[in-house]
Amino acid sequence: KSFRTSGVILLGTVLSVSGVFLMLWITRIPLDISAFMGMIMIIGVVVNNGILLIDYDEKYLEEKPDVRQALLMAGQVRMRPILMTMLATIFGFLPLALAMGEGSEMLQPLAISMIGGMSLSMFLSLLIIPGLYWMVNRGKLEGRR
């Protein structure tokens, strides 16, 4: 709905991609097409989680004018689905990341980039994005009181 909100979500995607690069660097795996594909998947998940979290926050802002309460309520409602999605993805890609099957070496960078990005974006979606959203829209949100 606004450029500020879009900027917050975009910053969250940039930060989650840094988790991909960090994990690839730790495991000494080069950035190839499958790792890049994992990066694109991470960006989609982070954008989806950010949009849903901010949408819930704006819904609660209509009910209660307290900005912090609305952010906390949105975080509580969205925490379980975000954690379940992230943990299922991480544990689902774990066998592929450990290269436990035939031909898994080809997709190992995809799995490692997904695990790295998901691990970092789990915290970003629940802590950083709501905090940045509050900081960027503080004046506008406080005016709703």
C-alpha angles and dihedrals in degrees: 000000000000139000091237093058091046089051091053092052091045090052089051090055092050091051093048091051087057086062088057092052091045093052092046089050093049092050093041093232117148122238106258136157095282092050089048089051088054089052091055090050091051091052090053093051094046093049091049093049092045094050093048093047094049091044090055090046092054090047091054091045088063090055099040123025093209106106097201093048091051091050091049093048092049090049092050093049095046098038097084097048092045093049093045092050094046097045093045090052094046094048091042092056094042097090090049092048091053089052093232099157142050113285093008091120088076094057097034092100089054092053094045092049091049092050093048095046094044093048092055097037091054089068093037093055094050103035116014102040095052090045093049090045090054093046095048095045098033097119095045093045095047089052090063092067 
